[in-house]
Amino acid sequence: MIDSSLTAHVRWLDSCRDEMLELLIRLCDTNSGTRNLAGLAAVRQMLAQTFQPLGGEQSVHDIDPLESVDDAGNLVCEPLGQLLQIIKYPDRRPRVILCIHMDTVYSAASTFQKCSWIDPNRLNGPGVIDAKGGLVVMLFALRALEQSPLAGKIGWQVIINPDEEIGSPGSNRLIRQAAAAADWGLLFEPTLPNGSLVSTRKGTGNFVFVVRGKSVHSGRDFENGRNAVVALCRLMTGIHHLNGDPDVTLNVGRVSGGEALNVVPDLAIGRVNVRVRTQQQGLQVVERLQQLVRQASTEDGIRVEMRGDFTSPPKELIPGTEILQRRIESAGELVGLPVTWQPSGGASDGNKFAAAGLPNIDSLGPGGAEIHSHNEFLQVDTLVPRAQLAALVLLSMADHAGRS
């Protein structure tokens, strides 16, 4: 249980609604799509200035480039944005990581660029809950901790990464390093539409299948061709037929291949997203995919290459997670915010922290709905309570450390 006297340190947040909204709108009105490096830099600089009064050591990190397969079947590398990190009291225990991403799914070319009001309690905007609202909640929770008498009782590390919307391939290495040095993780993805926090998450992985055949003139030499598009279609159909277990989904998301209609195509590429509930299911899916690839490759003149992996392993309950859940439930009772839990099919960076052994809760951001669409909206009346909830969790950690 959390000492009820700690609520005195979060009541001032009741007066912060307008300040939180003003910052949120500025962040959302600055495009930071994952591949908009200039926009990401602008948001990062804005955040660096906003977090600066908290103190701590700020640092900016280049992250690993994104490796992908282009439509010609070649492996290419693409630069990603930079990661912002803030560390304060690094020698204090426990040490908590607070993490959320600055990138959104909305590109610089999107028509969805600015916030607008739907009604007095619903703000529509790009990234308004996924996850710029979470950035604001995280900032104000830390402000509550740092201006309290319990400041300095715990160590904390902020990670704001630029590539979560594509699975955090570039920041994965730093995330795992940070997890090894921490005790708890708090992440600020939005709550589920019904207000529940996420208990477990499916793992997700993207796989690319490059099929090569033999190109010939379709009129003069058709029988000597080896049609890569046809071979790919057979393979993708086989992959689709692996569906059936509701805990495992394989989505054939994109296929490409062929050029002139009078040429037998010698190259075709299929891209598949896979989601699983457990690590064992992930291993089984990969084995089945490899079997289908081997089978497709036995066809005369057809070669198939599979690339990819689970970028976010399944987030299952690990030791320590239930302790963190009970702490959050207790904090919710004190701020009048009932806490319920629900599994999610979506992945987050919480998957990566859990895979590295760090107990974490990853849905402490504000409420709303319709993320990844032009209808994305924030329920404004969730901003302050969610900041109070996170602040009280941090304060309880500090209070417990001070009594130890």
PDB file of N, CA and C in Angstrom, residues 166-209:
ATOM      1  N   ILE A 166       8.101   2.120 -35.976  1.00  0.00           N
ATOM      2  CA  ILE A 166       8.541   1.074 -36.907  1.00  0.00           C
ATOM      3  C   ILE A 166       9.206  -0.065 -36.137  1.00  0.00           C
ATOM      4  N   GLY A 167       8.935  -0.147 -34.832  1.00  0.00           N
ATOM      5  CA  GLY A 167       9.437  -1.257 -34.036  1.00  0.00           C
ATOM      6  C   GLY A 167      10.710  -0.996 -33.271  1.00  0.00           C
ATOM      7  N   SER A 168      11.175   0.258 -33.233  1.00  0.00           N
ATOM      8  CA  SER A 168      12.403   0.644 -32.512  1.00  0.00           C
ATOM      9  C   SER A 168      13.622  -0.179 -32.910  1.00  0.00           C
ATOM     10  N   PRO A 169      13.826  -0.393 -34.214  1.00  0.00           N
ATOM     11  CA  PRO A 169      14.998  -1.191 -34.615  1.00  0.00           C
ATOM     12  C   PRO A 169      16.316  -0.507 -34.287  1.00  0.00           C
ATOM     13  N   GLY A 170      16.349   0.836 -34.370  1.00  0.00           N
ATOM     14  CA  GLY A 170      17.588   1.551 -34.123  1.00  0.00           C
ATOM     15  C   GLY A 170      17.889   1.753 -32.660  1.00  0.00           C
ATOM     16  N   SER A 171      16.856   1.909 -31.835  1.00  0.00           N
ATOM     17  CA  SER A 171      17.075   2.175 -30.413  1.00  0.00           C
ATOM     18  C   SER A 171      17.043   0.903 -29.567  1.00  0.00           C
ATOM     19  N   ASN A 172      16.816  -0.227 -30.183  1.00  0.00           N
ATOM     20  CA  ASN A 172      16.709  -1.486 -29.446  1.00  0.00           C
ATOM     21  C   ASN A 172      17.955  -1.763 -28.606  1.00  0.00           C
ATOM     22  N   ARG A 173      19.122  -1.518 -29.170  1.00  0.00           N
ATOM     23  CA  ARG A 173      20.370  -1.815 -28.449  1.00  0.00           C
ATOM     24  C   ARG A 173      20.486  -0.975 -27.186  1.00  0.00           C
ATOM     25  N   LEU A 174      20.186   0.321 -27.269  1.00  0.00           N
ATOM     26  CA  LEU A 174      20.278   1.182 -26.092  1.00  0.00           C
ATOM     27  C   LEU A 174      19.208   0.815 -25.065  1.00  0.00           C
ATOM     28  N   ILE A 175      18.017   0.458 -25.532  1.00  0.00           N
ATOM     29  CA  ILE A 175      16.939   0.051 -24.621  1.00  0.00           C
ATOM     30  C   ILE A 175      17.370  -1.149 -23.789  1.00  0.00           C
ATOM     31  N   ARG A 176      17.970  -2.123 -24.427  1.00  0.00           N
ATOM     32  CA  ARG A 176      18.392  -3.326 -23.696  1.00  0.00           C
ATOM     33  C   ARG A 176      19.534  -3.020 -22.735  1.00  0.00           C
ATOM     34  N   GLN A 177      20.428  -2.130 -23.120  1.00  0.00           N
ATOM     35  CA  GLN A 177      21.509  -1.730 -22.210  1.00  0.00           C
ATOM     36  C   GLN A 177      20.947  -1.025 -20.982  1.00  0.00           C
ATOM     37  N   ALA A 178      19.993  -0.134 -21.207  1.00  0.00           N
ATOM     38  CA  ALA A 178      19.391   0.602 -20.098  1.00  0.00           C
ATOM     39  C   ALA A 178      18.645  -0.346 -19.160  1.00  0.00           C
ATOM     40  N   ALA A 179      17.942  -1.316 -19.726  1.00  0.00           N
ATOM     41  CA  ALA A 179      17.173  -2.248 -18.910  1.00  0.00           C
ATOM     42  C   ALA A 179      18.063  -3.015 -17.946  1.00  0.00           C
ATOM     43  N   ALA A 180      19.282  -3.328 -18.386  1.00  0.00           N
ATOM     44  CA  ALA A 180      20.196  -4.112 -17.551  1.00  0.00           C
ATOM     45  C   ALA A 180      20.623  -3.356 -16.297  1.00  0.00           C
ATOM     46  N   ALA A 181      20.527  -2.022 -16.325  1.00  0.00           N
ATOM     47  CA  ALA A 181      20.985  -1.216 -15.196  1.00  0.00           C
ATOM     48  C   ALA A 181      19.837  -0.676 -14.353  1.00  0.00           C
ATOM     49  N   ALA A 182      18.592  -1.077 -14.654  1.00  0.00           N
ATOM     50  CA  ALA A 182      17.429  -0.489 -13.985  1.00  0.00           C
ATOM     51  C   ALA A 182      16.684  -1.535 -13.170  1.00  0.00           C
ATOM     52  N   ASP A 183      15.769  -1.039 -12.329  1.00  0.00           N
ATOM     53  CA  ASP A 183      14.953  -1.909 -11.485  1.00  0.00           C
ATOM     54  C   ASP A 183      13.487  -1.934 -11.919  1.00  0.00           C
ATOM     55  N   TRP A 184      12.997  -0.802 -12.441  1.00  0.00           N
ATOM     56  CA  TRP A 184      11.599  -0.696 -12.845  1.00  0.00           C
ATOM     57  C   TRP A 184      11.511   0.095 -14.149  1.00  0.00           C
ATOM     58  N   GLY A 185      10.447  -0.126 -14.879  1.00  0.00           N
ATOM     59  CA  GLY A 185      10.207   0.632 -16.098  1.00  0.00           C
ATOM     60  C   GLY A 185       8.794   1.184 -16.131  1.00  0.00           C
ATOM     61  N   LEU A 186       8.669   2.455 -16.467  1.00  0.00           N
ATOM     62  CA  LEU A 186       7.372   3.110 -16.650  1.00  0.00           C
ATOM     63  C   LEU A 186       7.350   3.687 -18.059  1.00  0.00           C
ATOM     64  N   LEU A 187       6.406   3.248 -18.875  1.00  0.00           N
ATOM     65  CA  LEU A 187       6.300   3.725 -20.249  1.00  0.00           C
ATOM     66  C   LEU A 187       4.935   4.364 -20.458  1.00  0.00           C
ATOM     67  N   PHE A 188       4.864   5.330 -21.355  1.00  0.00           N
ATOM     68  CA  PHE A 188       3.710   6.221 -21.404  1.00  0.00           C
ATOM     69  C   PHE A 188       2.947   6.147 -22.722  1.00  0.00           C
ATOM     70  N   GLU A 189       2.789   4.915 -23.233  1.00  0.00           N
ATOM     71  CA  GLU A 189       1.839   4.696 -24.309  1.00  0.00           C
ATOM     72  C   GLU A 189       0.432   4.997 -23.790  1.00  0.00           C
ATOM     73  N   PRO A 190      -0.520   5.290 -24.678  1.00  0.00           N
ATOM     74  CA  PRO A 190      -1.872   5.587 -24.198  1.00  0.00           C
ATOM     75  C   PRO A 190      -2.521   4.381 -23.540  1.00  0.00           C
ATOM     76  N   THR A 191      -3.476   4.658 -22.656  1.00  0.00           N
ATOM     77  CA  THR A 191      -4.303   3.588 -22.125  1.00  0.00           C
ATOM     78  C   THR A 191      -5.141   3.007 -23.257  1.00  0.00           C
ATOM     79  N   LEU A 192      -5.743   1.874 -23.014  1.00  0.00           N
ATOM     80  CA  LEU A 192      -6.676   1.312 -23.981  1.00  0.00           C
ATOM     81  C   LEU A 192      -7.935   2.182 -24.040  1.00  0.00           C
ATOM     82  N   PRO A 193      -8.707   2.111 -25.120  1.00  0.00           N
ATOM     83  CA  PRO A 193      -9.867   3.009 -25.271  1.00  0.00           C
ATOM     84  C   PRO A 193     -10.849   2.976 -24.108  1.00  0.00           C
ATOM     85  N   ASN A 194     -10.963   1.838 -23.408  1.00  0.00           N
ATOM     86  CA  ASN A 194     -11.874   1.770 -22.261  1.00  0.00           C
ATOM     87  C   ASN A 194     -11.231   2.226 -20.962  1.00  0.00           C
ATOM     88  N   GLY A 195      -9.997   2.724 -21.032  1.00  0.00           N
ATOM     89  CA  GLY A 195      -9.301   3.224 -19.846  1.00  0.00           C
ATOM     90  C   GLY A 195      -8.430   2.202 -19.148  1.00  0.00           C
ATOM     91  N   SER A 196      -8.482   0.940 -19.574  1.00  0.00           N
ATOM     92  CA  SER A 196      -7.663  -0.094 -18.934  1.00  0.00           C
ATOM     93  C   SER A 196      -6.190   0.091 -19.277  1.00  0.00           C
ATOM     94  N   LEU A 197      -5.334  -0.379 -18.371  1.00  0.00           N
ATOM     95  CA  LEU A 197      -3.906  -0.459 -18.641  1.00  0.00           C
ATOM     96  C   LEU A 197      -3.593  -1.826 -19.219  1.00  0.00           C
ATOM     97  N   VAL A 198      -2.486  -1.903 -19.944  1.00  0.00           N
ATOM     98  CA  VAL A 198      -2.121  -3.135 -20.636  1.00  0.00           C
ATOM     99  C   VAL A 198      -1.377  -4.063 -19.688  1.00  0.00           C
ATOM    100  N   SER A 199      -1.806  -5.329 -19.654  1.00  0.00           N
ATOM    101  CA  SER A 199      -1.144  -6.330 -18.822  1.00  0.00           C
ATOM    102  C   SER A 199      -0.067  -7.054 -19.627  1.00  0.00           C
ATOM    103  N   THR A 200      -0.464  -7.686 -20.709  1.00  0.00           N
ATOM    104  CA  THR A 200       0.475  -8.391 -21.577  1.00  0.00           C
ATOM    105  C   THR A 200       0.265  -7.925 -23.012  1.00  0.00           C
ATOM    106  N   ARG A 201       1.274  -8.136 -23.840  1.00  0.00           N
ATOM    107  CA  ARG A 201       1.181  -7.728 -25.246  1.00  0.00           C
ATOM    108  C   ARG A 201       1.665  -8.859 -26.142  1.00  0.00           C
ATOM    109  N   LYS A 202       1.083  -8.920 -27.316  1.00  0.00           N
ATOM    110  CA  LYS A 202       1.599  -9.836 -28.313  1.00  0.00           C
ATOM    111  C   LYS A 202       2.966  -9.362 -28.801  1.00  0.00           C
ATOM    112  N   GLY A 203       3.761 -10.322 -29.230  1.00  0.00           N
ATOM    113  CA  GLY A 203       4.992  -9.976 -29.909  1.00  0.00           C
ATOM    114  C   GLY A 203       4.712  -9.769 -31.385  1.00  0.00           C
ATOM    115  N   THR A 204       5.563  -9.000 -32.036  1.00  0.00           N
ATOM    116  CA  THR A 204       5.363  -8.730 -33.456  1.00  0.00           C
ATOM    117  C   THR A 204       6.685  -8.822 -34.206  1.00  0.00           C
ATOM    118  N   GLY A 205       6.589  -9.304 -35.423  1.00  0.00           N
ATOM    119  CA  GLY A 205       7.761  -9.389 -36.279  1.00  0.00           C
ATOM    120  C   GLY A 205       7.376  -9.194 -37.728  1.00  0.00           C
ATOM    121  N   ASN A 206       8.273  -8.655 -38.516  1.00  0.00           N
ATOM    122  CA  ASN A 206       8.067  -8.454 -39.947  1.00  0.00           C
ATOM    123  C   ASN A 206       9.034  -9.340 -40.719  1.00  0.00           C
ATOM    124  N   PHE A 207       8.509 -10.019 -41.716  1.00  0.00           N
ATOM    125  CA  PHE A 207       9.306 -10.951 -42.504  1.00  0.00           C
ATOM    126  C   PHE A 207       9.159 -10.617 -43.989  1.00  0.00           C
ATOM    127  N   VAL A 208      10.276 -10.690 -44.698  1.00  0.00           N
ATOM    128  CA  VAL A 208      10.308 -10.403 -46.129  1.00  0.00           C
ATOM    129  C   VAL A 208      10.724 -11.670 -46.863  1.00  0.00           C
ATOM    130  N   PHE A 209      10.009 -11.974 -47.940  1.00  0.00           N
ATOM    131  CA  PHE A 209      10.289 -13.167 -48.742  1.00  0.00           C
ATOM    132  C   PHE A 209      10.644 -12.713 -50.152  1.00  0.00           C
TER     133      PHE A 209
END
